[in-house]
Amino acid sequence: MTGFTGAFWRSGDVGFSDAAVANIFNGRRPARRPAAVLRAADAADVAAGVKLAAAEGWKVSVRSGGHSWAAWSLRENALLIDLAALNGMHYDAGTGIAAVGPAVRSGLDLDPFLAAHGRFFAVGHHPTVSMGGFLLQGGMGWNCRGGGWAVEFVESMDVVTASGELVRCSETENSDLFWAARGSGSGFFGVVTEFRLRTRPRHRSLTRATYVYPVDVATEVLTWFHAVRRDVDSSVGFLAVGATPPGFDSPVVIIDGVSFDGGPSALAALETCPVADRALKSTAAQPTAMSALFAEQSDGSPAGLRYFVDNVYLVGEASEQVPALVAAFTDLPTPEASVILSDFSPQMSRDLPDMAVSLRPDLYFAAYVAGRSPADDDRCRSWLDSVMNRLSPYSDGCYLGDSDFTVRPDRILSDVAWSRLQRIRAARDPEGRFPGYLGTPLQ
Ligand SMILES: Cc1cc2nc3c(=O)[nH]c(=O)nc-3n(C[C@H](O)[C@H](O)[C@H](O)COP(=O)(O)OP(=O)(O)OC[C@H]3O[C@@H](n4cnc5c(N)ncnc54)[C@H](O)[C@@H]3O)c2cc1C
């Protein structure tokens, strides 16, 4: 008898092996395994799980949707609390606030749910990314470039603390926990069982333009991207993608813009590329829908491939960065690999709320290197290592969500925010019940 409403397995029990890795997105799985798994039915189960872990001398690891690339939820000598069943959604039309469980998925659950109420929240780009890990690390959602981090729009959270107590945290209640939960990500020392989100009226129009260029003009395209990005309307998500999309048998450079309510004129700057006449394919500004954007993300990044991922917030001159970027865009190691260069310049002039998220990406580079079999692993790993080595001199830190500190540590918070996080952690989790980051950020 465990006393849990949900399911519980100790290592060796029938079903333990599957429960330990349930819902992990990356097909490349680490050898780490927990001591036990609790598939919690509700917040009371989570609280009881944290107390059991203390009694057994285990750490507590957490899984909401399993999308951490490096499978952070798998830790040794830990009770893994799987929150997959905490996927409720409720919308209050009086306040505009949506209460959601941490396992609610971005595009499969929350976006269509809010659309039915005429509302929007800046969920993750991929439809199956879950709100738990996504929000805790900041959340680079749709329209993040002009609209801000998703976690800026969290009004409050319910958290089971390291002592097994269920508390509410917000700007006015347990504000230290609330500060830490907005950016510490996998270094958080509690379990969020519900988020309350400030939704906004849904966009009236969604307009997209894409231009596909051959890699032999990658230098010209990326140099232009650097030059034009600050002139692109803040309603637009603006990025360059290196990938081998359907219909192409080798990598291409894609310039992509999606405007929320800006209409075609917001995308006019994308027509100014000096090698526009070299585009292999272009789709001028035209209406699109969130469902189409999610479907494309899903097709482009399927679950189960063997992913290696890293990223960097870039600073410096285009003339220095572009040669390193061109190599990454033109020389992808597998047909499934992709890289993005995403502009966040409008973020630089915004004031951030007082929260752990404290670095601002001006220009974001991320590589998603995927193979289909273990035989691809060495090639993917060494390609990614060499790309990141070339870009590291221009690093101003990185985004926790696309990082793996066991391979390449980088800075995730400002120095002041990092020190404050350590002080709150020492007070809130003095026994170190929550294991912290896998690998050590470079702070
Ligand atoms: C295909 C794909 C696309 C992605 N796209 C985006 C994107 O558009 N924008 C973006 O910002 N990120 C993106 N990411 C990164 C993703 O947001 C992070 O990996 C995030 O951690 C995933 O959340 P999760 O709950 O699904 O993951 P999990 O692996 O379940 O959680 C990761 C870790 O976060 C912590 N955690 C999660 N939930 C809780 C909780 N309720 N309480 C306490 N701690 C918790 C735990 O330490 C946990 O181990 C993407 C990832 C993938 C695989």
mmCIF file of C-alpha atoms in Angstrom, residues 299-432:
data_model
loop_
_atom_site.group_PDB
_atom_site.id
_atom_site.type_symbol
_atom_site.label_atom_id
_atom_site.label_comp_id
_atom_site.label_asym_id
_atom_site.label_seq_id
_atom_site.Cartn_x
_atom_site.Cartn_y
_atom_site.Cartn_z
ATOM 1 C CA ASP A 299 6.527 17.256 -39.156
ATOM 2 C CA GLY A 300 9.892 19.030 -38.905
ATOM 3 C CA SER A 301 10.744 17.698 -35.426
ATOM 4 C CA PRO A 302 9.186 14.274 -34.950
ATOM 5 C CA ALA A 303 9.420 12.469 -31.601
ATOM 6 C CA GLY A 304 11.786 9.541 -31.346
ATOM 7 C CA LEU A 305 14.697 10.786 -33.485
ATOM 8 C CA ARG A 306 18.077 10.892 -31.745
ATOM 9 C CA TYR A 307 18.489 14.620 -31.047
ATOM 10 C CA PHE A 308 21.568 16.609 -30.012
ATOM 11 C CA VAL A 309 20.709 20.243 -29.271
ATOM 12 C CA ASP A 310 22.551 23.392 -28.239
ATOM 13 C CA ASN A 311 22.107 27.144 -28.552
ATOM 14 C CA VAL A 312 23.673 30.530 -27.939
ATOM 15 C CA TYR A 313 22.583 34.161 -27.512
ATOM 16 C CA LEU A 314 24.850 35.889 -30.021
ATOM 17 C CA VAL A 315 26.547 39.252 -29.599
ATOM 18 C CA GLY A 316 28.998 40.896 -31.953
ATOM 19 C CA GLU A 317 29.381 42.071 -35.486
ATOM 20 C CA ALA A 318 27.754 40.353 -38.438
ATOM 21 C CA SER A 319 31.092 40.280 -40.221
ATOM 22 C CA GLU A 320 32.488 38.101 -37.413
ATOM 23 C CA GLN A 321 29.501 35.823 -36.913
ATOM 24 C CA VAL A 322 28.354 35.188 -40.468
ATOM 25 C CA PRO A 323 31.296 32.988 -41.537
ATOM 26 C CA ALA A 324 30.684 30.709 -38.536
ATOM 27 C CA LEU A 325 26.931 30.720 -39.162
ATOM 28 C CA VAL A 326 27.265 29.952 -42.855
ATOM 29 C CA ALA A 327 29.183 26.789 -42.051
ATOM 30 C CA ALA A 328 26.334 25.699 -39.777
ATOM 31 C CA PHE A 329 23.616 26.486 -42.316
ATOM 32 C CA THR A 330 25.222 24.888 -45.322
ATOM 33 C CA ASP A 331 26.844 21.745 -43.971
ATOM 34 C CA LEU A 332 24.081 19.985 -41.995
ATOM 35 C CA PRO A 333 25.193 16.461 -41.045
ATOM 36 C CA THR A 334 21.885 14.632 -41.621
ATOM 37 C CA PRO A 335 18.671 15.309 -43.582
ATOM 38 C CA GLU A 336 16.830 15.622 -40.235
ATOM 39 C CA ALA A 337 19.182 18.271 -38.789
ATOM 40 C CA SER A 338 18.212 21.936 -38.702
ATOM 41 C CA VAL A 339 19.507 25.244 -37.345
ATOM 42 C CA ILE A 340 17.730 28.531 -36.656
ATOM 43 C CA LEU A 341 18.856 32.122 -36.348
ATOM 44 C CA SER A 342 16.053 34.022 -34.676
ATOM 45 C CA ASP A 343 15.876 37.761 -34.128
ATOM 46 C CA PHE A 344 14.749 38.997 -30.716
ATOM 47 C CA SER A 345 15.938 42.604 -31.046
ATOM 48 C CA PRO A 346 12.586 44.130 -29.911
ATOM 49 C CA GLN A 347 13.202 42.405 -26.556
ATOM 50 C CA MET A 348 16.251 44.579 -25.939
ATOM 51 C CA SER A 349 14.160 47.700 -25.341
ATOM 52 C CA ARG A 350 11.559 46.020 -23.102
ATOM 53 C CA ASP A 351 11.657 46.147 -19.324
ATOM 54 C CA LEU A 352 11.550 42.662 -17.823
ATOM 55 C CA PRO A 353 9.515 41.982 -14.689
ATOM 56 C CA ASP A 354 11.539 41.134 -11.585
ATOM 57 C CA MET A 355 12.003 37.403 -12.180
ATOM 58 C CA ALA A 356 14.813 34.885 -12.562
ATOM 59 C CA VAL A 357 14.751 35.251 -16.377
ATOM 60 C CA SER A 358 17.298 38.026 -16.698
ATOM 61 C CA LEU A 359 19.255 37.635 -19.941
ATOM 62 C CA ARG A 360 17.842 39.093 -23.144
ATOM 63 C CA PRO A 361 18.518 37.359 -26.415
ATOM 64 C CA ASP A 362 19.190 39.900 -29.144
ATOM 65 C CA LEU A 363 19.978 37.217 -31.688
ATOM 66 C CA TYR A 364 19.379 33.530 -31.000
ATOM 67 C CA PHE A 365 21.093 30.593 -32.676
ATOM 68 C CA ALA A 366 20.013 27.023 -31.999
ATOM 69 C CA ALA A 367 20.946 23.725 -33.627
ATOM 70 C CA TYR A 368 18.698 20.664 -33.579
ATOM 71 C CA VAL A 369 20.863 17.848 -34.870
ATOM 72 C CA ALA A 370 18.960 14.635 -35.328
ATOM 73 C CA GLY A 371 19.843 11.185 -36.551
ATOM 74 C CA ARG A 372 17.825 8.040 -37.001
ATOM 75 C CA SER A 373 20.142 5.425 -35.514
ATOM 76 C CA PRO A 374 22.943 5.162 -32.941
ATOM 77 C CA ALA A 375 25.319 4.928 -35.900
ATOM 78 C CA ASP A 376 24.567 8.625 -36.573
ATOM 79 C CA ASP A 377 25.407 9.748 -33.016
ATOM 80 C CA ASP A 378 29.143 10.402 -33.334
ATOM 81 C CA ARG A 379 28.707 12.384 -36.556
ATOM 82 C CA CYS A 380 25.898 14.481 -35.049
ATOM 83 C CA ARG A 381 27.789 15.099 -31.807
ATOM 84 C CA SER A 382 31.053 16.128 -33.436
ATOM 85 C CA TRP A 383 29.271 18.381 -35.970
ATOM 86 C CA LEU A 384 27.400 20.151 -33.184
ATOM 87 C CA ASP A 385 30.578 20.480 -31.087
ATOM 88 C CA SER A 386 32.443 22.121 -33.938
ATOM 89 C CA VAL A 387 29.571 24.547 -34.701
ATOM 90 C CA MET A 388 29.280 25.569 -31.048
ATOM 91 C CA ASN A 389 33.063 25.939 -30.725
ATOM 92 C CA ARG A 390 33.018 28.395 -33.617
ATOM 93 C CA LEU A 391 30.124 30.392 -32.146
ATOM 94 C CA SER A 392 31.150 30.342 -28.478
ATOM 95 C CA PRO A 393 33.344 33.476 -28.799
ATOM 96 C CA TYR A 394 30.148 35.428 -29.585
ATOM 97 C CA SER A 395 28.119 33.988 -26.692
ATOM 98 C CA ASP A 396 26.258 36.173 -24.237
ATOM 99 C CA GLY A 397 24.724 33.128 -22.581
ATOM 100 C CA CYS A 398 22.118 30.635 -23.681
ATOM 101 C CA TYR A 399 18.504 29.515 -23.338
ATOM 102 C CA LEU A 400 18.053 26.734 -20.812
ATOM 103 C CA GLY A 401 15.332 25.086 -22.940
ATOM 104 C CA ASP A 402 17.715 24.170 -25.769
ATOM 105 C CA SER A 403 20.815 23.505 -23.635
ATOM 106 C CA ASP A 404 22.735 20.497 -22.342
ATOM 107 C CA PHE A 405 25.214 21.464 -19.620
ATOM 108 C CA THR A 406 26.648 17.965 -19.431
ATOM 109 C CA VAL A 407 28.305 18.789 -22.751
ATOM 110 C CA ARG A 408 28.678 22.596 -22.970
ATOM 111 C CA PRO A 409 28.020 24.780 -19.922
ATOM 112 C CA ASP A 410 26.977 28.384 -20.567
ATOM 113 C CA ARG A 411 25.391 31.244 -18.620
ATOM 114 C CA ILE A 412 21.579 31.156 -18.240
ATOM 115 C CA LEU A 413 20.927 34.037 -15.797
ATOM 116 C CA SER A 414 22.555 37.349 -14.968
ATOM 117 C CA ASP A 415 25.125 37.112 -12.158
ATOM 118 C CA VAL A 416 22.800 38.998 -9.796
ATOM 119 C CA ALA A 417 19.858 36.690 -10.587
ATOM 120 C CA TRP A 418 22.037 33.593 -10.192
ATOM 121 C CA SER A 419 23.188 34.677 -6.701
ATOM 122 C CA ARG A 420 19.614 35.431 -5.675
ATOM 123 C CA LEU A 421 18.472 32.037 -6.945
ATOM 124 C CA GLN A 422 21.123 30.293 -4.815
ATOM 125 C CA ARG A 423 19.970 32.201 -1.704
ATOM 126 C CA ILE A 424 16.321 31.292 -2.250
ATOM 127 C CA ARG A 425 17.239 27.704 -2.959
ATOM 128 C CA ALA A 426 19.262 27.434 0.278
ATOM 129 C CA ALA A 427 16.277 28.752 2.259
ATOM 130 C CA ARG A 428 13.579 26.759 0.456
ATOM 131 C CA ASP A 429 15.368 23.453 -0.090
ATOM 132 C CA PRO A 430 18.058 23.252 2.596
ATOM 133 C CA GLU A 431 18.403 19.474 2.259
ATOM 134 C CA GLY A 432 18.788 19.602 -1.508
#
